[in-house]
Coordinates of C-alpha atoms in Angstrom, one line a residue:
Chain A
X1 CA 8.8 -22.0 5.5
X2 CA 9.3 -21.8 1.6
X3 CA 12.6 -24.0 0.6
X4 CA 14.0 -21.0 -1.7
X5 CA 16.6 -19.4 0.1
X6 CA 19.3 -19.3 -2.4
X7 CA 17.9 -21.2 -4.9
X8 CA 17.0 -18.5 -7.3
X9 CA 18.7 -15.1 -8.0
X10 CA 18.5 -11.3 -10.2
X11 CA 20.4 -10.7 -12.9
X12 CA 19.4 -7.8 -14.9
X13 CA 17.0 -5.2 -13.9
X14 CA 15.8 -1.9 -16.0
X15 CA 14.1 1.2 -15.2
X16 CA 12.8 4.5 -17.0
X17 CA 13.4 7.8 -15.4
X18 CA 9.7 8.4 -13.2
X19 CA 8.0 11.7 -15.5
X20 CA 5.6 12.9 -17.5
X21 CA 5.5 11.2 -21.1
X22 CA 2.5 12.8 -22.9
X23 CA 3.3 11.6 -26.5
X24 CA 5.3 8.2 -25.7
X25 CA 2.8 5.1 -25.2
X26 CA 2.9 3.4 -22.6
X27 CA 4.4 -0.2 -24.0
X28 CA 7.4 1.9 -25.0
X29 CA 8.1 2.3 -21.0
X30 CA 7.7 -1.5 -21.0
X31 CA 10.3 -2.2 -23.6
X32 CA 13.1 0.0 -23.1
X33 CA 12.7 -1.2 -19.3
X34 CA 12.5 -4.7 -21.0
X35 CA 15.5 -4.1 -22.8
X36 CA 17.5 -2.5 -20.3
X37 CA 17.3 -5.6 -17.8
X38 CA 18.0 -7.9 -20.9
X39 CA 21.2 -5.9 -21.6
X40 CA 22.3 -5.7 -18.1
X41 CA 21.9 -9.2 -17.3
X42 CA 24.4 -10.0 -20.6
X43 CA 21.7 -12.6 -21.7
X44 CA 20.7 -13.7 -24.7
X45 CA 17.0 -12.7 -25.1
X46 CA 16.1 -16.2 -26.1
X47 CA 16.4 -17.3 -23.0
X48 CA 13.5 -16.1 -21.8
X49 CA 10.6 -18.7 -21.2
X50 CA 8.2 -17.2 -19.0
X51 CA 7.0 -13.5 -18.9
X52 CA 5.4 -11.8 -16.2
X53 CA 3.7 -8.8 -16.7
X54 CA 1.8 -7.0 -13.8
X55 CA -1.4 -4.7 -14.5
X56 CA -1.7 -1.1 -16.2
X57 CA -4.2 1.0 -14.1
X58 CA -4.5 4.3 -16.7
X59 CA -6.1 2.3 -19.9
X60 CA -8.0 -1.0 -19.6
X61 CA -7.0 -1.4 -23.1
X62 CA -3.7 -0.6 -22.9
X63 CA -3.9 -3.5 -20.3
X64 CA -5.6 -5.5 -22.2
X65 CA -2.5 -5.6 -24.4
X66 CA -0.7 -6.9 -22.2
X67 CA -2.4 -9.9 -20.7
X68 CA -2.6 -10.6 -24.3
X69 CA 1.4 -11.0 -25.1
X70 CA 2.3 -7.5 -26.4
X71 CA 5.4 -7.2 -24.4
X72 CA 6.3 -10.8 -25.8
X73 CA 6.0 -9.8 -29.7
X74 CA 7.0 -6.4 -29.5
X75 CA 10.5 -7.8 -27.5
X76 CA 10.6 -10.5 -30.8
X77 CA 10.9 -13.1 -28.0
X78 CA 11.3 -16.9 -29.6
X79 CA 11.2 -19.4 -26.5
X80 CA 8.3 -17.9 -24.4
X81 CA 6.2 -20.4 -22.5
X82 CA 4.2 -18.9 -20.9
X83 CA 2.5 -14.6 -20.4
X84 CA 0.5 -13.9 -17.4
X85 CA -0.2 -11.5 -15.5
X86 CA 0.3 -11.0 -12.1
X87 CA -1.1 -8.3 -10.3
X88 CA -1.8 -7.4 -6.6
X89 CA -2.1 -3.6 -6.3
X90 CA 1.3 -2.4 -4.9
X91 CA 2.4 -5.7 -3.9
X92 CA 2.4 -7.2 -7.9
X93 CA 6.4 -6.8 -7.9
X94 CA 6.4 -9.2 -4.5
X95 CA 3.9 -11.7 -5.7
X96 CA 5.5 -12.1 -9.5
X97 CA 9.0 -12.6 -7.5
X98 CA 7.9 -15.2 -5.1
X99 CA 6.0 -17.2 -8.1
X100 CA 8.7 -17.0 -10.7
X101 CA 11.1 -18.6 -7.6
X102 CA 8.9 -21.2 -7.3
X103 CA 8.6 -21.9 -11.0
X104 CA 11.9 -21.6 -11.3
X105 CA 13.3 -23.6 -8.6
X106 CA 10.5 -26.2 -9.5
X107 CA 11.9 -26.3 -13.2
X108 CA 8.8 -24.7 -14.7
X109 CA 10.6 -21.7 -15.4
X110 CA 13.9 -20.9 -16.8
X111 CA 14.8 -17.3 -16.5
X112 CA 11.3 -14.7 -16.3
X113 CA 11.2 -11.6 -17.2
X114 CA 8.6 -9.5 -15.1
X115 CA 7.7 -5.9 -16.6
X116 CA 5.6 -3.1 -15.2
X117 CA 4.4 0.3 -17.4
X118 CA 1.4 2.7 -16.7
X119 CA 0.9 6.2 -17.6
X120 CA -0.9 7.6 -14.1
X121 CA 0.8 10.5 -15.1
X122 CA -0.4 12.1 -17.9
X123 CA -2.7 9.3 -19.2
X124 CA -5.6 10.0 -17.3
X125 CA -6.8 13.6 -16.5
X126 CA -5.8 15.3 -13.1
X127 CA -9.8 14.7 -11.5
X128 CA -9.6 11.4 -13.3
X129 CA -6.4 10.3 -11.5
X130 CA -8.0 11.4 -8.3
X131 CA -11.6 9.7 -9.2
X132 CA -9.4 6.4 -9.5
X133 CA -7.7 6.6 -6.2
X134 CA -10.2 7.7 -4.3
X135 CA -12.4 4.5 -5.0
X136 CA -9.8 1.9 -6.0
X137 CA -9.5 -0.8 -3.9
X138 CA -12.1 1.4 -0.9
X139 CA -15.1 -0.8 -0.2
X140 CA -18.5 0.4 -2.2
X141 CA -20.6 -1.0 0.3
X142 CA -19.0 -0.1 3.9
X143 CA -16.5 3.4 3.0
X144 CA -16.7 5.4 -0.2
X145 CA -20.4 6.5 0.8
X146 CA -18.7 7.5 3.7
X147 CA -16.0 10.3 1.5
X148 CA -13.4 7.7 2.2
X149 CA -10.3 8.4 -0.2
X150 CA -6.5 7.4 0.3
X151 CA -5.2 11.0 2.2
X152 CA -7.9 9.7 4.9
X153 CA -6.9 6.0 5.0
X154 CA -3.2 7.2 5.8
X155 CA -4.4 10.2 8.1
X156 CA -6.2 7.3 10.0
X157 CA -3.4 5.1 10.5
X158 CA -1.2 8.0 11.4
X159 CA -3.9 9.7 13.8
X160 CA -3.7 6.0 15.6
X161 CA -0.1 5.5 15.4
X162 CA 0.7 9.0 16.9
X163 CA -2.0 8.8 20.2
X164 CA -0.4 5.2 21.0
X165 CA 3.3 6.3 20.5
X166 CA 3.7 10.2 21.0
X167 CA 5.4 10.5 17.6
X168 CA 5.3 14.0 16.2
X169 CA 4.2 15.8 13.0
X170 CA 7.7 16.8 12.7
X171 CA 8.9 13.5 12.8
X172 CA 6.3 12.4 10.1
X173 CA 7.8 15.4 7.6
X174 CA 11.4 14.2 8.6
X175 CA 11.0 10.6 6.5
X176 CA 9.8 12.6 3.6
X177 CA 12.7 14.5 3.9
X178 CA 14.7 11.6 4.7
X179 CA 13.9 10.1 1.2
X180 CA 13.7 13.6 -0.7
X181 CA 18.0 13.2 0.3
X182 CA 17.9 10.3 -1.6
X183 CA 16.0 11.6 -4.4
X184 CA 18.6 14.4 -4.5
X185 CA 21.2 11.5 -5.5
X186 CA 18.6 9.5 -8.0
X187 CA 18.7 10.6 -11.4
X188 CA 15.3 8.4 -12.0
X189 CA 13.6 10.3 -9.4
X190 CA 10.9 12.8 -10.0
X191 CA 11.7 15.4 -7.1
X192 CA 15.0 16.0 -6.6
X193 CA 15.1 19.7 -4.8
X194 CA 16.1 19.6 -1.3
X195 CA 13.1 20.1 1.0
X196 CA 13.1 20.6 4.7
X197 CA 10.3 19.5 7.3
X198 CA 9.5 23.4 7.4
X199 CA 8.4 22.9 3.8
X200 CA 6.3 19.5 4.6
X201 CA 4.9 21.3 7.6
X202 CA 3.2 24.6 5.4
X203 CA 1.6 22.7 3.0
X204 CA -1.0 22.6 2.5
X205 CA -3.6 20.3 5.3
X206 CA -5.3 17.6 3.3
X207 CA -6.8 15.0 6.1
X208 CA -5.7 15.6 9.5
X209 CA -2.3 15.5 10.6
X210 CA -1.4 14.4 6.7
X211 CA -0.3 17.7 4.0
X212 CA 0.1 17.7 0.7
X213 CA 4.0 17.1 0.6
X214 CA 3.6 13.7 3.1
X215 CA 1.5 12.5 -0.2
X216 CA 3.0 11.1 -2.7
X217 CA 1.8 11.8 -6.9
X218 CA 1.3 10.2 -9.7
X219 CA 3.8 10.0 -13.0
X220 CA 4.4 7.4 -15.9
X221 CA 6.9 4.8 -15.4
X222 CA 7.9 1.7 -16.2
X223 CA 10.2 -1.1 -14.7
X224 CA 11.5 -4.7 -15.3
X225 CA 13.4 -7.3 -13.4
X226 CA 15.0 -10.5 -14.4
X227 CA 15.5 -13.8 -12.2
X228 CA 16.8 -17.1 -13.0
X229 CA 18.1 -20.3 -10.9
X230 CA 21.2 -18.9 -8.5
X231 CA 23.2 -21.9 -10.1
X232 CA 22.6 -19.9 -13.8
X233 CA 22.7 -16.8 -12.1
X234 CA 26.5 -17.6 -11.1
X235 CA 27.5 -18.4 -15.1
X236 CA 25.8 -15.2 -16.1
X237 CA 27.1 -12.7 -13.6
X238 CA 30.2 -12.2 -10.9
X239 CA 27.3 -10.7 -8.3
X240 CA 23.9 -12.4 -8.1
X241 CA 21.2 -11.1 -6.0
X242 CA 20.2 -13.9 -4.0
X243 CA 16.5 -14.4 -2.2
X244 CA 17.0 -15.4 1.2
X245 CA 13.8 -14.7 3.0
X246 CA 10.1 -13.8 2.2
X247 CA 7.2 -13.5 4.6
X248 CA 3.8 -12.1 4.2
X249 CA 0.5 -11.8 5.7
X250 CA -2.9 -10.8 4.2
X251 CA -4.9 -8.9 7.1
X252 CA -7.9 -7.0 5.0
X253 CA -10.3 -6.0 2.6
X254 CA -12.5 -3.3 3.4
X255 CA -9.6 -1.0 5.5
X256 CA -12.0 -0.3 8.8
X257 CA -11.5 -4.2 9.7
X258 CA -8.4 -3.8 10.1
X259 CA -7.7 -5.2 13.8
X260 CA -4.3 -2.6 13.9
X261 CA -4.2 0.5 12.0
X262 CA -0.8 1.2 14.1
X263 CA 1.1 -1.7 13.2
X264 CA -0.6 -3.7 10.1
X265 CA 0.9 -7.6 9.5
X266 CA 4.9 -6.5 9.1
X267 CA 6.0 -8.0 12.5
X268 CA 4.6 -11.3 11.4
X269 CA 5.7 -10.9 7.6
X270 CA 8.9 -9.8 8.8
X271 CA 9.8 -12.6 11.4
X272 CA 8.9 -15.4 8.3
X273 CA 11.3 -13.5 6.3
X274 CA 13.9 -13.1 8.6
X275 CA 13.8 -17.0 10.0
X276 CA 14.0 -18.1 6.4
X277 CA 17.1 -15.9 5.5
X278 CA 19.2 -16.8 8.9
X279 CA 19.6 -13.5 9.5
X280 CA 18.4 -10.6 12.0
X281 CA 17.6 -6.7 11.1
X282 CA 21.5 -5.8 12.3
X283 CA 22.9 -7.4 9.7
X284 CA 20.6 -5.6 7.4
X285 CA 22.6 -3.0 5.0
X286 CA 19.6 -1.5 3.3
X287 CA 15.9 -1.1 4.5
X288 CA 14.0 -0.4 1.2
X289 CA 10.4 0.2 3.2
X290 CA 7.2 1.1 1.0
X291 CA 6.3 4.4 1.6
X292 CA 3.3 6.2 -0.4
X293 CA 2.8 8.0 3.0
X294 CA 5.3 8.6 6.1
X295 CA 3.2 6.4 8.6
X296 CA 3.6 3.3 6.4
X297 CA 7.3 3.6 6.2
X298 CA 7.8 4.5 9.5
X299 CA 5.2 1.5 11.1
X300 CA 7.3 -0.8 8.8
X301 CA 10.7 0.6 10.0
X302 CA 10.0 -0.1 13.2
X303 CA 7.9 -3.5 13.3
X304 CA 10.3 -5.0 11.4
X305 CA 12.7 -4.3 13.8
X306 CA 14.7 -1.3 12.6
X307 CA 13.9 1.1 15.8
X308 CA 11.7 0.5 19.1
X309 CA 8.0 1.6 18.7
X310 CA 7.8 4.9 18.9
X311 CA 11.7 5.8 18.1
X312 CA 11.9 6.1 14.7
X313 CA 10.8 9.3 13.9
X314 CA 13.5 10.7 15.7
X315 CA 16.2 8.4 13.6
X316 CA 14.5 9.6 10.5
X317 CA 15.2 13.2 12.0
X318 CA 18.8 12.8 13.2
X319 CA 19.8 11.5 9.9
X320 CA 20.6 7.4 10.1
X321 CA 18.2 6.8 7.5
X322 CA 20.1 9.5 5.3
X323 CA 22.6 9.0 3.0
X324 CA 25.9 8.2 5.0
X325 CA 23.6 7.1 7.9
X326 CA 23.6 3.7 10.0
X327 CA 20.7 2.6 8.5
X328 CA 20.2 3.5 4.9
X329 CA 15.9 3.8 4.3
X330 CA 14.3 3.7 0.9
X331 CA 17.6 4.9 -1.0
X332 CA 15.3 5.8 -4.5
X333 CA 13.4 8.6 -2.8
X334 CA 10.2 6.0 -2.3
X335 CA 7.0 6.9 -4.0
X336 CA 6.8 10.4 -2.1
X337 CA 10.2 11.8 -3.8
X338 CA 10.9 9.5 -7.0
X339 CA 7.1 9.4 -7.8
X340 CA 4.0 7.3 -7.4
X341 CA 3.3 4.7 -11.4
X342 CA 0.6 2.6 -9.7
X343 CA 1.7 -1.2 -9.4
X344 CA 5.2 0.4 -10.1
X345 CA 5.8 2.0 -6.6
X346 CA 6.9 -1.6 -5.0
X347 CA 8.7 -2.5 -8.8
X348 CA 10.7 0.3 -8.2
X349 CA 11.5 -0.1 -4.8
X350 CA 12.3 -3.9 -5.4
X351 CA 15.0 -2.9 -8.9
X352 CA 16.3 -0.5 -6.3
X353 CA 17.1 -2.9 -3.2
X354 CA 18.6 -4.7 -6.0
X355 CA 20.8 -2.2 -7.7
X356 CA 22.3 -1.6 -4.6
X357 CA 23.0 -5.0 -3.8
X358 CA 24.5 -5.5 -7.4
X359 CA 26.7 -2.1 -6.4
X360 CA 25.0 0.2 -9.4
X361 CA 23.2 2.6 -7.1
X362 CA 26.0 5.5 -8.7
X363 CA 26.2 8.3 -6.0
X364 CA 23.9 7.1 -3.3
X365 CA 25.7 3.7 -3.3
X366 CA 25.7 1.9 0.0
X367 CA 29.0 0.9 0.9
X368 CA 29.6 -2.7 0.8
X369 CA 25.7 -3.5 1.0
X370 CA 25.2 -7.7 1.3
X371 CA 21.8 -7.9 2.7
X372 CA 18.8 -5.6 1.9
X373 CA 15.6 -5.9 3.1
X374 CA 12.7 -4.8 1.1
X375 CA 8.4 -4.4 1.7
X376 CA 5.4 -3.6 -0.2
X377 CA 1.9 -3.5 0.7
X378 CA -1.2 -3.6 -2.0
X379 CA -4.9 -1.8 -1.7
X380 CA -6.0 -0.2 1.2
X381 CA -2.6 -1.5 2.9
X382 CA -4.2 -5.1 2.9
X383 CA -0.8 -7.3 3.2
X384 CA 2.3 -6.9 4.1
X385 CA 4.9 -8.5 2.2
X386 CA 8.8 -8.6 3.1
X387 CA 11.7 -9.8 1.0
X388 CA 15.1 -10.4 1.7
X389 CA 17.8 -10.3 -0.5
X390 CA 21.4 -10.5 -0.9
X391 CA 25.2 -11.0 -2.3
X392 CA 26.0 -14.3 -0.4
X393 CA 23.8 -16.9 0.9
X394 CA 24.2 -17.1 5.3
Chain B
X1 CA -18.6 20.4 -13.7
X2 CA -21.6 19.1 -12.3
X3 CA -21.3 18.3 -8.6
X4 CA -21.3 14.2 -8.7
X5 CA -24.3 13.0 -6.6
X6 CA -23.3 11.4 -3.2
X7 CA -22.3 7.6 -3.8
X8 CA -24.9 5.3 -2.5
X9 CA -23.6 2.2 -1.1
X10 CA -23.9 -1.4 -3.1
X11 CA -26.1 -2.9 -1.8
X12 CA -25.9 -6.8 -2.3
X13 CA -29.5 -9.1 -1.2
X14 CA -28.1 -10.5 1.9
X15 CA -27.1 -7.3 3.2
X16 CA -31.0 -5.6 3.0
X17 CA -31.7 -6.7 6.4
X18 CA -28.9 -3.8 7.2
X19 CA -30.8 -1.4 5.1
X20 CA -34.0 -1.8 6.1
X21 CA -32.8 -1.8 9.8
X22 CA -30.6 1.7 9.6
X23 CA -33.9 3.2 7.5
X24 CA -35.9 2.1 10.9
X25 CA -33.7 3.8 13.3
X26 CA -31.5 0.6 14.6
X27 CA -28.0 -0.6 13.6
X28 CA -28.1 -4.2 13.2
X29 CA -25.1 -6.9 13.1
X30 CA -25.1 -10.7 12.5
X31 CA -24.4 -13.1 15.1
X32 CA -23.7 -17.1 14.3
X33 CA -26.3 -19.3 15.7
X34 CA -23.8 -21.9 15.6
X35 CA -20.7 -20.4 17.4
X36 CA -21.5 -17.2 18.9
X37 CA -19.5 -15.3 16.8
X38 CA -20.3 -11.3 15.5
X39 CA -19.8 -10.6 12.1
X40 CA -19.8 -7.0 10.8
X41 CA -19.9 -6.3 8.1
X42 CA -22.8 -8.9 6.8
X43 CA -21.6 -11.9 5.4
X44 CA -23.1 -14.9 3.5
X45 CA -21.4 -17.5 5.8
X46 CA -20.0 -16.9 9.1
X47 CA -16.8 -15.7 9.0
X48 CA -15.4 -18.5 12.2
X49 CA -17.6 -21.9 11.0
X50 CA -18.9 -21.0 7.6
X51 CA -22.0 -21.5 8.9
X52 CA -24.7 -20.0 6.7
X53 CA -27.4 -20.3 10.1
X54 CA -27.0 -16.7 11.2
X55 CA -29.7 -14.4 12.8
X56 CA -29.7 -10.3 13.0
X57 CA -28.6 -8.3 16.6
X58 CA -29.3 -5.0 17.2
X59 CA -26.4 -2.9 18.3
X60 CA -26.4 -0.6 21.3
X61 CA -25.2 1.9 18.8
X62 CA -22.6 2.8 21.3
X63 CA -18.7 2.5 20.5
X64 CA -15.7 4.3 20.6
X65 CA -13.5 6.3 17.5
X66 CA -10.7 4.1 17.0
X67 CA -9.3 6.5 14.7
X68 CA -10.4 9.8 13.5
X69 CA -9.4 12.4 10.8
X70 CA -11.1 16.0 9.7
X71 CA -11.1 16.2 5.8
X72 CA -9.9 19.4 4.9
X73 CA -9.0 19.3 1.0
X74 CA -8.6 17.2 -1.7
X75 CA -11.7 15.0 -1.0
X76 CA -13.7 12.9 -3.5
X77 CA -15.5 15.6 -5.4
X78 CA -18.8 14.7 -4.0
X79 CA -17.8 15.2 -0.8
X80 CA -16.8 19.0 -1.5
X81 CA -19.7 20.7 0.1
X82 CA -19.0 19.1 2.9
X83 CA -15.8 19.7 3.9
X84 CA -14.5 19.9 6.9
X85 CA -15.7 16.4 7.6
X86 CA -14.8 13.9 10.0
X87 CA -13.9 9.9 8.8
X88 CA -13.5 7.9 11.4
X89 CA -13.3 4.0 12.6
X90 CA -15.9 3.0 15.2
X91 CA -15.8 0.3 17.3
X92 CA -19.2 -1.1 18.5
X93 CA -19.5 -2.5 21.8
X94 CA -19.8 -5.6 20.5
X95 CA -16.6 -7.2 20.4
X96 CA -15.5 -7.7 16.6
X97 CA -17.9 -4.9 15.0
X98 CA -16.3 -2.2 13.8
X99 CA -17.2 0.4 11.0
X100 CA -16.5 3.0 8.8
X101 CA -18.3 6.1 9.8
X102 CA -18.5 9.9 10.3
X103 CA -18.3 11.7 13.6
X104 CA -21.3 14.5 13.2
X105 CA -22.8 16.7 15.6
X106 CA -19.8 18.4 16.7
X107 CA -17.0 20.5 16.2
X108 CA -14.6 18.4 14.4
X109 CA -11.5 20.0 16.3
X110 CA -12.9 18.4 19.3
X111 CA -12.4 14.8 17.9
X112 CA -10.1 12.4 19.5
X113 CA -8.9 9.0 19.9
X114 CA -11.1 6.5 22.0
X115 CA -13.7 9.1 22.4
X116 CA -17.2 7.8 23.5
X117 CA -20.1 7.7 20.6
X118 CA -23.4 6.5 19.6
X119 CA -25.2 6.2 16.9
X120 CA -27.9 8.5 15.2
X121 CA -28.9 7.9 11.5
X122 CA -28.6 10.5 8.6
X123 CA -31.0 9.7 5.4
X124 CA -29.1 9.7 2.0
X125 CA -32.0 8.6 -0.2
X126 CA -35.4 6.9 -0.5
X127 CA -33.4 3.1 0.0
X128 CA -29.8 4.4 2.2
X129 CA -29.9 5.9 5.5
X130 CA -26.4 5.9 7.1
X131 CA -25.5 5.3 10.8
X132 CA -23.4 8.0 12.2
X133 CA -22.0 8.9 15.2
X134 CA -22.0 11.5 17.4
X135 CA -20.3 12.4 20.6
X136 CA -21.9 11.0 24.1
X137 CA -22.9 14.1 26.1
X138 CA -20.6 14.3 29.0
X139 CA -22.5 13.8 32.4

């Protein structure tokens, strides 16, 4: 078990509304995110000694630019040590956290700043977007001669899921709709008009049982977050966002190996996490759980404790994942309501779990949130990766 | 927009045996000559030992879908012609091989969940002829 449980903490996080910016570049996401989480944690920028950004998938270029230090010079930053990259698909905002602890608690690091920008959204053209994801990360030799693409990959999972639990297609449409409520209360969010599982259920049938509105899209986006030791952390700010637990479990490559489509690695991702922080999934406030389909958020919901197999759907339908329900889920809207940016779907889940801890979450605030839990999972759903996180140390 | 041609799969040297074996008719795995274990896909070193001393098996070609879905829309555009299609995960017989396939030779409606199938072979091109599956006839 790592020794970082309280030892590091966030103080400043940033975030650009998810859209379509056709004329802005993309670095400009990755500033004013950059800026915000500077200004928000009241520090002086020269603080700064390590920067982390994590990958651009629109523009190898534009990537390019930043593994080589662009976010560093165009932020006028004086005291950096060190700019690398750190990517992992749609767990880049997990890994960068857990690495800028250790270098942190280790004394290699000060405060780091991690950034994520891409332009998914209008940056690449509508067939290239969909030529990207559908071979992305999807093994050349064993599944894209095969038409294998990411609707299928989640239509698989959920097929599995619902002949071993029973869970219905309604069910599925009610965590999109569980999240669009969310969305409705998150100015940063792409889709923000109600939507009801009658909606989900008539649109249209991509791959078997999975329709267009249980898929999430593609927009621009940028994010940033900012850690430092918990000891600074309590100069700089009243309300630090402790870590208190991490787990995480790599279980494939190519997606057919996977031993359990069903459930994935977030029992055993979740129980390192939750022995690490002292605490069990009751005392949880918030459950910020990856989406970028239903099934994922749902198998996570409920191997990491949140509802017996099999039961979530209907808590997802009765309303205690909505706002004002027992167990808040994925208060930003998740990638299916606030929008899909590529590495960014986990970044912006993780500033989210945050801002609620840190009580900025405006009208879709958790009351009196002290522990959140949050997940992300990278490729073809390869890992599972669980952090906890909270106002006090248990 | 030209129609893309069908993607043939990479095709690295230790993984020819494969090839040549699914252009003959058979579906082959590897087995470790040093601790028993199957290995699918084909590996340099086994995958339990690291032992690099492994031979080729045939399959029985007979499995079950793990999981299935019909592609209705939205599909890689190569794929367009042939849409509906069914993706599906088989598992082999042989415990630990499992693969990425599609279900042919049937309706797709009538796929389902731990169905019984076996294998038949589908030629994409002079090099790449892919092992399918289709339904076992009901007796």
């Amino acid at each position: 078990m790592s020794n970082l449980k309280g030892k590091i903490a966030f103080v400043g996080i940033g975030e650009i509304p998810t859209g379509r910016y056709p004329e802005a570049g993309a670095i400009s996401y990755a500033i004013e995110s950059a800026k915000m989480a500077i200004r928000d944690a009241g520090i002086n920028k020269e603080d700064i000694d390590y920067v982390l950004p994590t990958a651009a998938l629109f523009s190898p270029a534009f990537n390019t630019e930043l593994v080589t230090c662009r976010v560093v010079e165009e932020l006028g930053l004086k005291n950096v040590k060190r700019n690398a990259q750190i990517f992992a698909g749609g767990s880049s905002s997990t890994c960068a956290l857990e690495i800028a602890a250790s270098l942190i608690n280790s004394g290699g690091a000060s405060t780091v700043l991690f950034v994520h920008a891409d332009k998914l959204g209008t940056g690449v053209s509508l067939q290239g977007g969909i030529d990207l994801f559908s071979t992305a990360g999807i093994s050349s030799e064993w599944e894209v001669p095969y038409g294998q693409h990411y609707s299928a990959i989640a239509a698989l999972a959920t097929n599995r899921y619902k002949y071993e639990t029973g869970t219905t297609d309604e069910e599925l449409a009610s965590i999109c709709v569980s999240n669009r409520k969310w969305a409705e209360l998150n100015p940063n969010a792409f889709f923000r008009k109600p939507l009801t599982i009658e909606e989900v259920m008539a649109s249209k049938m991509l791959s078997t049982p999975l329709r267009a509105k249980m898929s999430n899209m593609l927009f621009d986006g940028g994010a940033a977050f900012i850690v430092t030791s918990a000891e600074r952390a309590r100069d700089i700010t009243d309300r630090p966002v402790y870590l208190l637990g991490e787990g995480g479990t790599v279980t494939h490559f190519v997606y057919s190996q996977e031993p359990d489509v069903s459930r994935f690695g977030w029992a055993k991702a979740g129980k390192m996490a939750f022995e690490m922080a002292g605490i069990t999934p009751r005392e949880i406030d918030v459950a910020e759980i990856y989406d970028s389909y239903p099934i994922y958020q749902l198998i996570g919901f409920e191997e990491l404790g949140f509802a017996e197999r099999g039961q979530g759907g209907k808590m997802f339908i009765n309303g205690d994942t909505w706002p004002g329900g027992k167990i808040p889920c994925t208060t930003n809207g998740g990638m299916l309501s606030q929008g899909h940016t590529g590495a960014g779907g986990a970044v912006a889940l993780m500033v989210e779990t945050v801002r609620q801890l840190m009580g900025k979450a405006g009208d879709r605030q958790v009351k009196n949130a002290r522990f959140a839990l949050e997940t992300a999972t990278g490729g073809t759903y390869m890992d599972a990766q669980v952090t906890i996180l909270g106002t006090e140390i248990p | 927009m030209d129609k893309p041609k069908k993607p043939s799969p990479v095709v690295n040297p230790w993984v020819k045996p494969f090839w040549e074996a699914a252009r003959e008719g058979r579906l082959v795995y590897q087995r470790c000559r040093s601790c028993g274990t199957n290995i699918f896909y084909p590996r340099i070193a086994c995958i339990s030992c690291f032992s690099d001393d492994l031979e080729w098996v045939q399959s029985s070609g007979k499995g079950t879908v793990y999981s299935y879905t019909v592609v209705e829309s939205n599909c890689p555009s190569a794929f367009v012609d042939d849409m509906p299609y069914v993706i599906a995960i088989v598992k082999l017989q042989e415990k630990g091989v499992q693969m990425l396939s599609n279900i042919v030779g049937c309706d797709p409606v009538d796929v389902r969940c731990d169905m019984p199938v076996e294998v038949v072979f589908e030629k994409l091109n002079d090099d790449i002829t892919l092992p399918k599956f289709r339904p076992v006839a009901l007796k």
